[in-house]
Tab-separated table of C-alpha atoms in Angstrom:
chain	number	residue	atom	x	y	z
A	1	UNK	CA	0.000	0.000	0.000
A	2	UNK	CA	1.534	3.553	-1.103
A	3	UNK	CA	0.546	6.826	0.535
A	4	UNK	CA	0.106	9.068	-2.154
A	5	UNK	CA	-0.997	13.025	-2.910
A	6	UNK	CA	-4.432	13.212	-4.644
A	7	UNK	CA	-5.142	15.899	-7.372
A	8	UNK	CA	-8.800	14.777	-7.603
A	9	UNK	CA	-9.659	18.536	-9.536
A	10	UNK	CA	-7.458	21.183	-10.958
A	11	UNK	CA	-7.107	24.351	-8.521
A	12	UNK	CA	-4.913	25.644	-5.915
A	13	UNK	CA	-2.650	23.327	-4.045
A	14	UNK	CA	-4.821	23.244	-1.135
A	15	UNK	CA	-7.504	21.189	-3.054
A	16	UNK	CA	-4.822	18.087	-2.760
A	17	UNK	CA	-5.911	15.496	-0.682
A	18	UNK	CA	-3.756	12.627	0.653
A	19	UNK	CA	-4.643	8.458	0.189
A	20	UNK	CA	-3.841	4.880	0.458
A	21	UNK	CA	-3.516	3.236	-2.596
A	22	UNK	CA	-2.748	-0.303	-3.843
A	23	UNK	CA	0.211	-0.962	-5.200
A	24	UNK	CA	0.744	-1.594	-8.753
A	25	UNK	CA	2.213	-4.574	-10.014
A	26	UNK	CA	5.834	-4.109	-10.726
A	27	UNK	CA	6.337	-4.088	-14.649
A	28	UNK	CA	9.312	-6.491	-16.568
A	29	UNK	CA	11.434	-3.405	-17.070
A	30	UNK	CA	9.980	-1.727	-14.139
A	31	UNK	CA	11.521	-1.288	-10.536
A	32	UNK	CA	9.519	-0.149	-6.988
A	33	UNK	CA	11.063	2.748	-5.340
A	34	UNK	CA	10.813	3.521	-1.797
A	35	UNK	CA	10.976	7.429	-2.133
A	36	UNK	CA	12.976	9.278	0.413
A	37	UNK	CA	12.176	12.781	-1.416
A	38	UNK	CA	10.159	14.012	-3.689
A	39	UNK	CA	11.318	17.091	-5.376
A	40	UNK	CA	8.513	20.328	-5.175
A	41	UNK	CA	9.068	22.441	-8.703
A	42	UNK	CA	6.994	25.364	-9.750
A	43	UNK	CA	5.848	23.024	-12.818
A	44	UNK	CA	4.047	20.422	-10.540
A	45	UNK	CA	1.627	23.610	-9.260
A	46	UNK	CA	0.789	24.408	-12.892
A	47	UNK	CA	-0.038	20.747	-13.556
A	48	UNK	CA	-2.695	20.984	-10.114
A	49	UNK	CA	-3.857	24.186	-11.523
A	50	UNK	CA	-4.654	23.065	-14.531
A	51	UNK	CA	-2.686	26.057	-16.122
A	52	UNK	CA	0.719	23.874	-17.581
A	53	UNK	CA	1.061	23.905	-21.467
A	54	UNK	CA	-0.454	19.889	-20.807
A	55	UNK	CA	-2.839	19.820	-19.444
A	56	UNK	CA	-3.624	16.050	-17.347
A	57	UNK	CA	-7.369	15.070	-15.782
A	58	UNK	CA	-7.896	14.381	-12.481
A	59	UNK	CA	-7.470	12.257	-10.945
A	60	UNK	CA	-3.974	12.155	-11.101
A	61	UNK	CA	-0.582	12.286	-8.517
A	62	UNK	CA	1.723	15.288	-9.012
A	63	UNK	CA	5.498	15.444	-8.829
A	64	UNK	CA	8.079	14.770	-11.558
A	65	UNK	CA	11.033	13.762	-9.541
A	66	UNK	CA	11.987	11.584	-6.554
A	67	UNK	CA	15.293	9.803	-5.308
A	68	UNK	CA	15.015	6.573	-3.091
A	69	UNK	CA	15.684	3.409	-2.616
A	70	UNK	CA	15.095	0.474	-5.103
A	71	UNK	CA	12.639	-2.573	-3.150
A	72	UNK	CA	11.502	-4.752	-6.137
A	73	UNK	CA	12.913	-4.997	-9.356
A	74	UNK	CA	10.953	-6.605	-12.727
A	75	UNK	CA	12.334	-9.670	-14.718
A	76	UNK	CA	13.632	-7.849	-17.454
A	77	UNK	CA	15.549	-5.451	-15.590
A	78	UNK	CA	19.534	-6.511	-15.225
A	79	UNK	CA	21.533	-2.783	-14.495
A	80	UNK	CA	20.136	-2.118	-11.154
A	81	UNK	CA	19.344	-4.256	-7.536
A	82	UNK	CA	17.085	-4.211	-4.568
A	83	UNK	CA	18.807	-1.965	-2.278
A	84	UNK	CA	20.233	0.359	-5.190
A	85	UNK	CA	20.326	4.290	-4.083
A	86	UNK	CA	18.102	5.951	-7.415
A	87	UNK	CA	17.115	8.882	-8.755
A	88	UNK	CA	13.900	8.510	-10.443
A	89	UNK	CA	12.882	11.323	-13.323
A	90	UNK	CA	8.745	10.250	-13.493
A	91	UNK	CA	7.118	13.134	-15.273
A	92	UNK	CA	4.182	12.928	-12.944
A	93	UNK	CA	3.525	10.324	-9.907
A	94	UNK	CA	6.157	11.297	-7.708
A	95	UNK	CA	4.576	12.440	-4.367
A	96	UNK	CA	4.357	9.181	-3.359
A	97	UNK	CA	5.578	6.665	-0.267
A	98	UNK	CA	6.366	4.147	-3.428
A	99	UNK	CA	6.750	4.655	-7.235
A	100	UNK	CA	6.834	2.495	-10.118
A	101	UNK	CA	9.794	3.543	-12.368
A	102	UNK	CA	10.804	2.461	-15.841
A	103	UNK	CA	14.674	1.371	-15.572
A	104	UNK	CA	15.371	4.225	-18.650
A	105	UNK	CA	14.124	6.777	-15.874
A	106	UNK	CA	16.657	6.266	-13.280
A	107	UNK	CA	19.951	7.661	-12.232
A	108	UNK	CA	22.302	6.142	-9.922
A	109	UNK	CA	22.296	8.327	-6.736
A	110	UNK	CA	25.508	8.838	-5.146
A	111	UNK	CA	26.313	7.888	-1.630
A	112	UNK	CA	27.942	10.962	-0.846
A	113	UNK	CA	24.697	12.962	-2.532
A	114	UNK	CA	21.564	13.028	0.446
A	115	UNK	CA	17.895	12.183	-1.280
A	116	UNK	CA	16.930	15.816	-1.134
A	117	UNK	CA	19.430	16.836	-2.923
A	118	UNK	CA	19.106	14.238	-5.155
A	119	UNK	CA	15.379	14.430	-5.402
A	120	UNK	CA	15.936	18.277	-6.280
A	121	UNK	CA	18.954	19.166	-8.303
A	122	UNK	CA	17.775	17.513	-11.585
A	123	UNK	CA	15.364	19.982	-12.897
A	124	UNK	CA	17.257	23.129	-11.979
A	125	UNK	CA	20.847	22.274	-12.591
A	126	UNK	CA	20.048	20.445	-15.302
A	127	UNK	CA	19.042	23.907	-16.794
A	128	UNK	CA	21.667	25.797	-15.574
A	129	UNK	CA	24.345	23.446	-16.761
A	130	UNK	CA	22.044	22.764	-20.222
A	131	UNK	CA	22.289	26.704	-20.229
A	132	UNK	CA	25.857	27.825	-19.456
A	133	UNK	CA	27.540	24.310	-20.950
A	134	UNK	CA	25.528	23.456	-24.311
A	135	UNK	CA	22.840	27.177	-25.558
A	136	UNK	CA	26.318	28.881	-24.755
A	137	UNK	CA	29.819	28.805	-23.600
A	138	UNK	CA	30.700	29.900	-20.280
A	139	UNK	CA	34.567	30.840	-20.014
A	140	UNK	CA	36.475	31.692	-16.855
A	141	UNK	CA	36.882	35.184	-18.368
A	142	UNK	CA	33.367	36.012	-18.394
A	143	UNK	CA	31.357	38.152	-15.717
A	144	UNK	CA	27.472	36.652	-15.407
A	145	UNK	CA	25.170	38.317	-14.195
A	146	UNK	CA	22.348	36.046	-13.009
A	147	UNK	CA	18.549	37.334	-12.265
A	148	UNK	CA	16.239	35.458	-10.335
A	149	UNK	CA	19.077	34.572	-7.490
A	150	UNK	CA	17.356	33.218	-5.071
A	151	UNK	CA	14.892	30.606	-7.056
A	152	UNK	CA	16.274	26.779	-7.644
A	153	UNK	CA	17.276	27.715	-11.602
A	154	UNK	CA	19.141	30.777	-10.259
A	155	UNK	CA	21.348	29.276	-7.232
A	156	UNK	CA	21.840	26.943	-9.927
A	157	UNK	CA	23.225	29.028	-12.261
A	158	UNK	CA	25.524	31.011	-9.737
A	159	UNK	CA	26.599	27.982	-8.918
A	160	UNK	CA	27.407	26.619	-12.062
A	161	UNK	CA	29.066	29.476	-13.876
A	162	UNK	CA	31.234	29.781	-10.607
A	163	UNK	CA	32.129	26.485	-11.009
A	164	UNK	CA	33.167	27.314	-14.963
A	165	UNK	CA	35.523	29.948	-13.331
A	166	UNK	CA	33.347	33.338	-14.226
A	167	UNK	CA	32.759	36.103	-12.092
A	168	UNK	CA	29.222	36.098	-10.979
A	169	UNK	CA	26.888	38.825	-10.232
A	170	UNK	CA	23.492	37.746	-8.183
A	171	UNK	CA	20.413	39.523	-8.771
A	172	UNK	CA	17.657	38.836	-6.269
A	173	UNK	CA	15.069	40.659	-4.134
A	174	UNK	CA	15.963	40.409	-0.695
A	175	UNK	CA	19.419	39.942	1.501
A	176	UNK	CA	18.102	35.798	2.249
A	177	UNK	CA	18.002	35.081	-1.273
A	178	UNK	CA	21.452	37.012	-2.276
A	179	UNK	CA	22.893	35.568	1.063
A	180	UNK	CA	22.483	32.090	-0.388
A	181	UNK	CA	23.452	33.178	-3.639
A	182	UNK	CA	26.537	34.428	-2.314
A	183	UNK	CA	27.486	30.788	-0.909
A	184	UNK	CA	27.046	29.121	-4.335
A	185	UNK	CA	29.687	31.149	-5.584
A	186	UNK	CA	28.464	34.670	-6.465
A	187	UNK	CA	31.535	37.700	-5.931
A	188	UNK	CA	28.867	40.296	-5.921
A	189	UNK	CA	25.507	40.946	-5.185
A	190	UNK	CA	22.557	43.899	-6.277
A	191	UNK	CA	19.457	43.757	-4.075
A	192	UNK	CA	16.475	44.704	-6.574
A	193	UNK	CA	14.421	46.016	-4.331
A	194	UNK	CA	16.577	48.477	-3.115
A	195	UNK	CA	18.920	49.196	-5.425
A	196	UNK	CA	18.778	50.418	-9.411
A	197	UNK	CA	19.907	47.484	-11.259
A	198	UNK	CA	20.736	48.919	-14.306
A	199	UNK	CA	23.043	51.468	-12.232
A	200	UNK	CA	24.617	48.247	-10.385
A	201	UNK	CA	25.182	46.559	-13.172
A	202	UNK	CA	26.834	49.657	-15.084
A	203	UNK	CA	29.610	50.006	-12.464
A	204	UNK	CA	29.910	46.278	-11.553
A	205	UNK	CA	30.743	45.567	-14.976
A	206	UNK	CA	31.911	48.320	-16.870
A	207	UNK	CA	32.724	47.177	-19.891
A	208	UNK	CA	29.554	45.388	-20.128
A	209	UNK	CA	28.392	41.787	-19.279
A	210	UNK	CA	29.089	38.409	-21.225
A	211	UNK	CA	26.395	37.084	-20.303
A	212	UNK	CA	22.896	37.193	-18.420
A	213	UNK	CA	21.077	34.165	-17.064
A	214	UNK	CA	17.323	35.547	-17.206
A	215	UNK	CA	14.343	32.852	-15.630
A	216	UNK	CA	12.390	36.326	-14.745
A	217	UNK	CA	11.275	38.394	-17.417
A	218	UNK	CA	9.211	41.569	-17.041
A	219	UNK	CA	11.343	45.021	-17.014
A	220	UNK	CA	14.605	43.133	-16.049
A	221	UNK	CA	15.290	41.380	-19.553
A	222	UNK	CA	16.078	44.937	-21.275
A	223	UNK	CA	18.514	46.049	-18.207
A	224	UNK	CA	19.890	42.880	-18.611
A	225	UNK	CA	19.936	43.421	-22.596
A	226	UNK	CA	21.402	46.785	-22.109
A	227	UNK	CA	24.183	45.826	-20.123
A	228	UNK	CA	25.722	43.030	-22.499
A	229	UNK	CA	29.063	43.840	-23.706
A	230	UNK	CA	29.946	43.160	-27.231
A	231	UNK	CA	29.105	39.530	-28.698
A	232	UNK	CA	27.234	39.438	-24.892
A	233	UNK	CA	24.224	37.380	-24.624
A	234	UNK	CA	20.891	37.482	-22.748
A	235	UNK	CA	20.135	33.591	-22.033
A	236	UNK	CA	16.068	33.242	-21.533
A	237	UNK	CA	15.046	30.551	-19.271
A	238	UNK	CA	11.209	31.562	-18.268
A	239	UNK	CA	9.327	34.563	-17.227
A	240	UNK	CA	8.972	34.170	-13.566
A	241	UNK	CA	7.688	37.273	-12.842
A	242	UNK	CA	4.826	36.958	-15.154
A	243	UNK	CA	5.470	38.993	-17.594
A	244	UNK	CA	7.126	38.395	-21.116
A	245	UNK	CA	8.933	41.165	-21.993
A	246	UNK	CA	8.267	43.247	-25.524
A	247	UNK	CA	12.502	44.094	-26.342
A	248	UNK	CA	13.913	46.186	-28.850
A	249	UNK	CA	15.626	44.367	-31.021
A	250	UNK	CA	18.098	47.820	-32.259
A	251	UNK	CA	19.782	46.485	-28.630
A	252	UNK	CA	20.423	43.136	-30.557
A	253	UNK	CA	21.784	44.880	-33.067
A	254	UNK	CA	24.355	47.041	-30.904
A	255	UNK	CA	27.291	45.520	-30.058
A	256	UNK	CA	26.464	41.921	-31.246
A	257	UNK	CA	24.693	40.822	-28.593
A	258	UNK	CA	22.759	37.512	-28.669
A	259	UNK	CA	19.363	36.549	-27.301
A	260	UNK	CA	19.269	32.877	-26.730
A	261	UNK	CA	16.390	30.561	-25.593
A	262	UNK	CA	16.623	28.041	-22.844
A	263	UNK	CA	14.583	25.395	-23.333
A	264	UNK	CA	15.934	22.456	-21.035
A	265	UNK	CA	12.634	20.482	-20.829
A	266	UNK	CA	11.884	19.445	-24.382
A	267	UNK	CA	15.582	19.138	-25.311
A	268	UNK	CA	15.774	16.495	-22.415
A	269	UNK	CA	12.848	14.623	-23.373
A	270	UNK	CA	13.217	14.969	-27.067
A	271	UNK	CA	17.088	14.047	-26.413
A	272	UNK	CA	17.355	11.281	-23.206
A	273	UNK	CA	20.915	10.279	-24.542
A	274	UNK	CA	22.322	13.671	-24.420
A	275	UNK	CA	20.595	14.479	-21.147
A	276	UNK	CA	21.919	11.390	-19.293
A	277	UNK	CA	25.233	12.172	-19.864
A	278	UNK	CA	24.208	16.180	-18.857
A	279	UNK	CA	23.198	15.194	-15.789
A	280	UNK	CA	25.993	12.502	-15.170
A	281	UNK	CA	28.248	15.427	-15.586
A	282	UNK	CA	26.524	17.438	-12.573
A	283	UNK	CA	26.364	14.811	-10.521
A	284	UNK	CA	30.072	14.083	-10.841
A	285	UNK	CA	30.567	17.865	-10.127
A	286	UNK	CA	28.869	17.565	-7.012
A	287	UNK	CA	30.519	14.285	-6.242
A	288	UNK	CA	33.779	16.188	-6.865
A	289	UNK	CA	32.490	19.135	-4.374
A	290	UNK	CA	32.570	22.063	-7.728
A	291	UNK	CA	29.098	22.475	-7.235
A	292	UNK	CA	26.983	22.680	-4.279
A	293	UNK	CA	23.395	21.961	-4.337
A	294	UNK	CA	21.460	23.858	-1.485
A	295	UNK	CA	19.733	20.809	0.994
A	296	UNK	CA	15.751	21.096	0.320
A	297	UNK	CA	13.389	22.372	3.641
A	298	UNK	CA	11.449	18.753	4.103
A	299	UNK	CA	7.822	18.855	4.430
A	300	UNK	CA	5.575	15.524	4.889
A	301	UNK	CA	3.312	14.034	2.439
A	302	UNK	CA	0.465	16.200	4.591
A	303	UNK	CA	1.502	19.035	3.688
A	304	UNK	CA	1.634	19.238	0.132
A	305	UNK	CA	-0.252	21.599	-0.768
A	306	UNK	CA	1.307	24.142	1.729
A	307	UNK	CA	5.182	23.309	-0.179
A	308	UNK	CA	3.835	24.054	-3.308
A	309	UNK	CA	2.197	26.805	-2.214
A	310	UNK	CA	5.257	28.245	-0.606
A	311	UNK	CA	7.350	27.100	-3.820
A	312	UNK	CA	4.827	29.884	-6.045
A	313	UNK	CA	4.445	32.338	-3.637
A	314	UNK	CA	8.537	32.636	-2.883
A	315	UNK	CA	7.860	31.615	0.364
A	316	UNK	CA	11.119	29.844	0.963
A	317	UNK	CA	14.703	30.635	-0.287
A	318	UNK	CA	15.931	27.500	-2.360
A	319	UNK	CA	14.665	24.083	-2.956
A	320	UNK	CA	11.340	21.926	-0.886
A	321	UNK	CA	10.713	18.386	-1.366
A	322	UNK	CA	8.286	15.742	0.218
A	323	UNK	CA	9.715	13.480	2.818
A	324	UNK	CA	7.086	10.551	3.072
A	325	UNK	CA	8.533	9.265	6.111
A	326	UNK	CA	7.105	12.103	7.767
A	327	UNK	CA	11.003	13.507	8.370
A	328	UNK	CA	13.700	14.884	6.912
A	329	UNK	CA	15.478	11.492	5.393
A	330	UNK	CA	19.239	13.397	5.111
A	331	UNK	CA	20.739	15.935	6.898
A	332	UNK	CA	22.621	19.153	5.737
A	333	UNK	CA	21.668	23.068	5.520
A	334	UNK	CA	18.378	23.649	4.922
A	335	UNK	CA	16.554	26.401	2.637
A	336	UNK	CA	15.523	29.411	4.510
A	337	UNK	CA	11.958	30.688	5.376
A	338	UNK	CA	10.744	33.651	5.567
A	339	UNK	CA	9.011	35.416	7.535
């Protein structure tokens, strides 16, 4: 029996329910997973609300990511073992005790690597690196400024192009976010709340930015596009702020700057090869200690629709996952709420 998180109509998050379930029989090429964490993404609140570009019927069990521990393994499955340490990339399902995973979905966790940050760092590193390693070429040379600090895809990104060797710039809206931007590697900080970005940005970087990691949108895409240096380039990765900016393109034109889309999702599904060995590649990172993924603030099962919640409302500084157990299932330092 699996206890799993309910979307029984599309809505807020506080329409999820939580239930028992039967398990499912465990397919040929198939393995059970007892989840440890479940990852919380800003995605899996569209899917509830009914407001993602697919759109699923109720009833169905949110979550697209989850790291655990393998229990039951089908016939036709020979790479992985009872007992094996997974992480389990489901698309939707994973806020769940137990999971049923296909063995083409699964990456071998690392011991050293807890199950929150394992059930986390796909999604957003995944982008970052897919960003700063394959849409464009981050160089030790480069100053990046990154918008957006404070959200999974941004830590990831400071994180990231520090670990390429660039000089990063954090852009985020309070001193909690930039704080934790500032331990994955960022040399300086602009708080946009307070201070003129634009302004920042001009003396920061004088000679103008190589690049601008941009999962916000709204009036900070033309600063951003205004600041690029010659051959810069304004990476978009999503429009968090709601807004999708209008730009003019006579700021493409000046100076050779780029704008480049970010598209991390579809590439990865249209291209599971490639993205294996992507995310094989941050996982060794963080194995090697270049990158350091930010431990998730655990909530139970129960309180599902309160993470997600706090995931869309920027309620918390970093990553959330689902602990089914009821507790945290690693330590480490936790994401920050606020007040």
């Amino acid at each position: 029996m699996a206890r799993v998180v309910l979307c029984t109509e599309l809505g807020p998050p506080e329409t999820l329910s939580v239930v028992d379930q039967a398990d499912r029989p465990c397919g040929a090429e198939q393995v059970r997973i007892e989840v440890g964490a479940a990852g919380i993404n800003f995605v899996d609140a569209l899917f509830v609300a009914g407001t993602y570009q697919i759109q699923v019927p109720p009833p169905f069990i949110p979550g697209s990511e989850c790291a655990g521990c393998i229990t039951e393994v089908g016939e036709a499955v020979s790479e992985w073992s009872i007992g094996d340490r997974v992480i389990a990339n489901l698309g939707l399902g994973a806020y769940s005790s137990s999971v049923l995973a296909h063995q083409s979905q699964l990456t071998a966790l690392p011991e050293t690597v807890s199950v929150g940050v394992g059930a986390t760092c796909g999604q957003p590193y995944s982008t970052a690196w897919f960003a700063l390693t394959r849409r464009s070429r981050c160089k030790p040379s480069h100053t990046v400024a990154v918008f957006g600090a404070g959200s999974g895809v941004g830590l990831a990104a400071c994180d990231v192009a520090h670990a390429l060797g660039a000089e990063v710039i954090a852009v985020a809206s309070d001193h909690e976010r930039l704080e934790c931007a500032t331990d994955r590697g960022a040399l300086h900080t602009i708080n946009s709340s307070t201070e003129d970005v634009n302004a920042r940005l001009k003396e920061l970087a004088p000679g103008g930015l190589d690049l601008v990691v941009d999962p916000v949108g709204g009036s900070l895409s033309e600063v951003g596009l205004r600041r690029l240096g010659f051959d810069g380039e304004l990476l978009v990765i999503g429009f968090a702020s709601g807004t999708i900016p209008t730009l003019p393109t006579n700021l493409v034109l000046l100076r050779n700057r780029r704008i480049t889309g970010v598209d991390w999702g579809k590439w990865a599904m249209d291209h599971p090869d490639q993205q294996r060995q992507l995310f094989d590649e941050v996982l060794e990172r963080i194995v090697d200690g270049d990158l350091n993924p930010i431990e998730p603030t655990h909530y139970r099962l129960e309180e599902a629709g309160a993470a997600l919640t706090a995931a869309t409302t920027r309620g918390v500084v970093g990553r959330l996952c689902l602990s089914p157990s009821g507790s945290p299932a690693s330590s480490g330092p936790s994401a920050q709420a606020l007040s």
